[in-house]
Amino acid sequence: MNNKGKLWEIEAAKYLKKKKYKLLDVNYTTRFGEVDLIVCNKKYICFVEVKQRDIHSIATPAEFVTQSKQNKIIACAKLYLANNKCDLQPRFDVMEIYTDNKKIKSIKYLENAFDLV
C-alpha cells in the first residue's frame, strides 16, 4: 500500500464517520487478501473497498473492483465474522474517490456494491 492509498482510506473513514458509521478495523489483512475499512451502523457491518481515480479517468473507481477482488474481500469478511461476534447483516460497499491534481473533487459511497457469489 502506498501513502496515497492510505490517504484515501483516511479520507474515506472521515466521510463515513460523518455519516454515523463506527470504524471497526482498517486494512484488515488475512491470507486471502485485505479489506480497506470495516465499519458498522445500526443495521449493517460493512466491508468497504476504497478506490480513487482521477476525474478524467475513462472508468469509474468501482469498475476497478474486479470479480477476483470481490472474492478476496468476501473471503476476508467471512474470516472476520468467524473471529468477531456480530449480529449485524454484512454488506459490501465501495467508496469512490474522484480527484483532480491529487485533490479530492467528490466522494461517492456505493452501498451494497456487490453480493456474495
PDB file of C-alpha atoms in Angstrom:
ATOM      1  CA  MET A   1       0.000   0.000   0.000  1.00  0.00           C
ATOM      2  CA  ASN A   2       1.404   3.353  -0.960  1.00  0.00           C
ATOM      3  CA  ASN A   3       0.995   6.563   1.043  1.00  0.00           C
ATOM      4  CA  LYS A   4      -1.613   7.911  -1.364  1.00  0.00           C
ATOM      5  CA  GLY A   5      -3.731   4.788  -0.819  1.00  0.00           C
ATOM      6  CA  LYS A   6      -3.525   5.328   2.931  1.00  0.00           C
ATOM      7  CA  LEU A   7      -4.528   8.971   2.468  1.00  0.00           C
ATOM      8  CA  TRP A   8      -7.660   7.986   0.537  1.00  0.00           C
ATOM      9  CA  GLU A   9      -8.574   5.426   3.205  1.00  0.00           C
ATOM     10  CA  ILE A  10      -8.225   8.085   5.919  1.00  0.00           C
ATOM     11  CA  GLU A  11     -10.481  10.423   3.930  1.00  0.00           C
ATOM     12  CA  ALA A  12     -12.988   7.601   3.405  1.00  0.00           C
ATOM     13  CA  ALA A  13     -13.012   6.847   7.149  1.00  0.00           C
ATOM     14  CA  LYS A  14     -13.641  10.533   7.948  1.00  0.00           C
ATOM     15  CA  TYR A  15     -16.501  10.618   5.435  1.00  0.00           C
ATOM     16  CA  LEU A  16     -18.117   7.514   6.955  1.00  0.00           C
ATOM     17  CA  LYS A  17     -17.715   8.824  10.494  1.00  0.00           C
ATOM     18  CA  LYS A  18     -19.672  11.938   9.482  1.00  0.00           C
ATOM     19  CA  LYS A  19     -22.386   9.585   8.174  1.00  0.00           C
ATOM     20  CA  LYS A  20     -22.624   7.963  11.635  1.00  0.00           C
ATOM     21  CA  TYR A  21     -20.652   4.807  10.842  1.00  0.00           C
ATOM     22  CA  LYS A  22     -18.380   3.368  13.522  1.00  0.00           C
ATOM     23  CA  LEU A  23     -14.898   2.333  12.397  1.00  0.00           C
ATOM     24  CA  LEU A  24     -14.118  -1.245  13.455  1.00  0.00           C
ATOM     25  CA  ASP A  25     -10.932  -2.012  11.525  1.00  0.00           C
ATOM     26  CA  VAL A  26      -8.576  -0.581   8.898  1.00  0.00           C
ATOM     27  CA  ASN A  27      -6.592  -2.669   6.417  1.00  0.00           C
ATOM     28  CA  TYR A  28      -7.860  -5.962   7.828  1.00  0.00           C
ATOM     29  CA  THR A  29      -5.436  -8.448   6.306  1.00  0.00           C
ATOM     30  CA  THR A  30      -5.730 -12.227   6.009  1.00  0.00           C
ATOM     31  CA  ARG A  31      -4.097 -14.879   3.868  1.00  0.00           C
ATOM     32  CA  PHE A  32      -6.906 -14.238   1.354  1.00  0.00           C
ATOM     33  CA  GLY A  33      -6.255 -10.525   0.940  1.00  0.00           C
ATOM     34  CA  GLU A  34      -7.255  -7.256   2.549  1.00  0.00           C
ATOM     35  CA  VAL A  35     -10.327  -5.181   3.342  1.00  0.00           C
ATOM     36  CA  ASP A  36      -9.637  -1.439   3.396  1.00  0.00           C
ATOM     37  CA  LEU A  37     -12.243  -0.475   6.007  1.00  0.00           C
ATOM     38  CA  ILE A  38     -14.680  -2.354   8.194  1.00  0.00           C
ATOM     39  CA  VAL A  39     -17.414  -0.122   9.587  1.00  0.00           C
ATOM     40  CA  CYS A  40     -20.854  -0.562  11.091  1.00  0.00           C
ATOM     41  CA  ASN A  41     -24.069   1.316  11.649  1.00  0.00           C
ATOM     42  CA  LYS A  42     -27.237   0.203  13.443  1.00  0.00           C
ATOM     43  CA  LYS A  43     -28.162  -2.392  10.790  1.00  0.00           C
ATOM     44  CA  TYR A  44     -25.043  -3.398   8.871  1.00  0.00           C
ATOM     45  CA  ILE A  45     -21.426  -4.366   9.210  1.00  0.00           C
ATOM     46  CA  CYS A  46     -19.846  -3.020   6.032  1.00  0.00           C
ATOM     47  CA  PHE A  47     -16.718  -4.251   4.309  1.00  0.00           C
ATOM     48  CA  VAL A  48     -15.546  -1.266   2.291  1.00  0.00           C
ATOM     49  CA  GLU A  49     -13.168  -1.172  -0.661  1.00  0.00           C
ATOM     50  CA  VAL A  50     -11.762   2.332  -1.225  1.00  0.00           C
ATOM     51  CA  LYS A  51     -10.907   3.223  -4.825  1.00  0.00           C
ATOM     52  CA  GLN A  52      -9.557   6.512  -6.121  1.00  0.00           C
ATOM     53  CA  ARG A  53      -9.393   7.682  -9.717  1.00  0.00           C
ATOM     54  CA  ASP A  54      -8.778  10.969 -11.481  1.00  0.00           C
ATOM     55  CA  ILE A  55     -11.950  12.737 -12.623  1.00  0.00           C
ATOM     56  CA  HIS A  56     -10.709  12.331 -16.200  1.00  0.00           C
ATOM     57  CA  SER A  57     -10.371   8.541 -15.910  1.00  0.00           C
ATOM     58  CA  ILE A  58     -12.215   6.551 -18.570  1.00  0.00           C
ATOM     59  CA  ALA A  59     -13.706   4.215 -15.933  1.00  0.00           C
ATOM     60  CA  THR A  60     -15.291   4.696 -12.534  1.00  0.00           C
ATOM     61  CA  PRO A  61     -13.346   3.639  -9.446  1.00  0.00           C
ATOM     62  CA  ALA A  62     -15.887   0.861  -8.758  1.00  0.00           C
ATOM     63  CA  GLU A  63     -15.126  -0.684 -12.147  1.00  0.00           C
ATOM     64  CA  PHE A  64     -11.659  -1.498 -10.798  1.00  0.00           C
ATOM     65  CA  VAL A  65     -13.149  -3.724  -8.081  1.00  0.00           C
ATOM     66  CA  THR A  66     -12.903  -6.869 -10.179  1.00  0.00           C
ATOM     67  CA  GLN A  67     -14.647 -10.165  -9.504  1.00  0.00           C
ATOM     68  CA  SER A  68     -11.317 -11.511  -8.237  1.00  0.00           C
ATOM     69  CA  LYS A  69     -11.006  -8.582  -5.789  1.00  0.00           C
ATOM     70  CA  GLN A  70     -14.623  -9.069  -4.691  1.00  0.00           C
ATOM     71  CA  ASN A  71     -13.930 -12.748  -3.973  1.00  0.00           C
ATOM     72  CA  LYS A  72     -10.916 -11.805  -1.833  1.00  0.00           C
ATOM     73  CA  ILE A  73     -12.947  -9.239   0.130  1.00  0.00           C
ATOM     74  CA  ILE A  74     -15.730 -11.793   0.684  1.00  0.00           C
ATOM     75  CA  ALA A  75     -13.206 -14.392   1.923  1.00  0.00           C
ATOM     76  CA  CYS A  76     -11.704 -11.821   4.320  1.00  0.00           C
ATOM     77  CA  ALA A  77     -15.175 -10.842   5.524  1.00  0.00           C
ATOM     78  CA  LYS A  78     -16.080 -14.466   6.271  1.00  0.00           C
ATOM     79  CA  LEU A  79     -12.906 -14.849   8.310  1.00  0.00           C
ATOM     80  CA  TYR A  80     -13.542 -11.572  10.155  1.00  0.00           C
ATOM     81  CA  LEU A  81     -17.091 -12.622  11.014  1.00  0.00           C
ATOM     82  CA  ALA A  82     -15.898 -16.052  12.152  1.00  0.00           C
ATOM     83  CA  ASN A  83     -13.451 -14.393  14.563  1.00  0.00           C
ATOM     84  CA  ASN A  84     -15.569 -11.405  15.686  1.00  0.00           C
ATOM     85  CA  LYS A  85     -19.068 -11.904  17.057  1.00  0.00           C
ATOM     86  CA  CYS A  86     -21.510  -9.702  15.198  1.00  0.00           C
ATOM     87  CA  ASP A  87     -25.295  -9.783  14.890  1.00  0.00           C
ATOM     88  CA  LEU A  88     -25.397  -7.222  12.078  1.00  0.00           C
ATOM     89  CA  GLN A  89     -26.151  -8.009   8.443  1.00  0.00           C
ATOM     90  CA  PRO A  90     -22.938  -7.972   6.354  1.00  0.00           C
ATOM     91  CA  ARG A  91     -22.754  -5.672   3.341  1.00  0.00           C
ATOM     92  CA  PHE A  92     -20.093  -4.995   0.713  1.00  0.00           C
ATOM     93  CA  ASP A  93     -19.617  -1.358  -0.227  1.00  0.00           C
ATOM     94  CA  VAL A  94     -17.292   0.622  -2.475  1.00  0.00           C
ATOM     95  CA  MET A  95     -16.100   4.138  -1.713  1.00  0.00           C
ATOM     96  CA  GLU A  96     -15.305   6.021  -4.925  1.00  0.00           C
ATOM     97  CA  ILE A  97     -12.969   8.978  -4.510  1.00  0.00           C
ATOM     98  CA  TYR A  98     -12.625  11.247  -7.525  1.00  0.00           C
ATOM     99  CA  THR A  99      -9.596  13.522  -7.625  1.00  0.00           C
ATOM    100  CA  ASP A 100      -8.150  16.264  -9.797  1.00  0.00           C
ATOM    101  CA  ASN A 101      -4.472  17.191  -9.378  1.00  0.00           C
ATOM    102  CA  LYS A 102      -4.359  14.848  -6.363  1.00  0.00           C
ATOM    103  CA  LYS A 103      -7.111  16.812  -4.583  1.00  0.00           C
ATOM    104  CA  ILE A 104     -10.485  15.278  -3.762  1.00  0.00           C
ATOM    105  CA  LYS A 105     -13.242  16.589  -6.012  1.00  0.00           C
ATOM    106  CA  SER A 106     -16.027  14.248  -4.915  1.00  0.00           C
ATOM    107  CA  ILE A 107     -16.794  11.114  -2.959  1.00  0.00           C
ATOM    108  CA  LYS A 108     -19.455   8.601  -3.873  1.00  0.00           C
ATOM    109  CA  TYR A 109     -20.402   5.827  -1.453  1.00  0.00           C
ATOM    110  CA  LEU A 110     -21.911   2.786  -3.144  1.00  0.00           C
ATOM    111  CA  GLU A 111     -23.841   0.709  -0.641  1.00  0.00           C
ATOM    112  CA  ASN A 112     -24.302  -2.967  -1.458  1.00  0.00           C
ATOM    113  CA  ALA A 113     -21.937  -2.627  -4.417  1.00  0.00           C
ATOM    114  CA  PHE A 114     -21.646  -6.401  -4.747  1.00  0.00           C
ATOM    115  CA  ASP A 115     -23.033  -9.546  -3.123  1.00  0.00           C
ATOM    116  CA  LEU A 116     -21.818 -12.942  -2.027  1.00  0.00           C
ATOM    117  CA  VAL A 117     -21.407 -15.226  -5.021  1.00  0.00           C
TER     118      VAL A 117
END
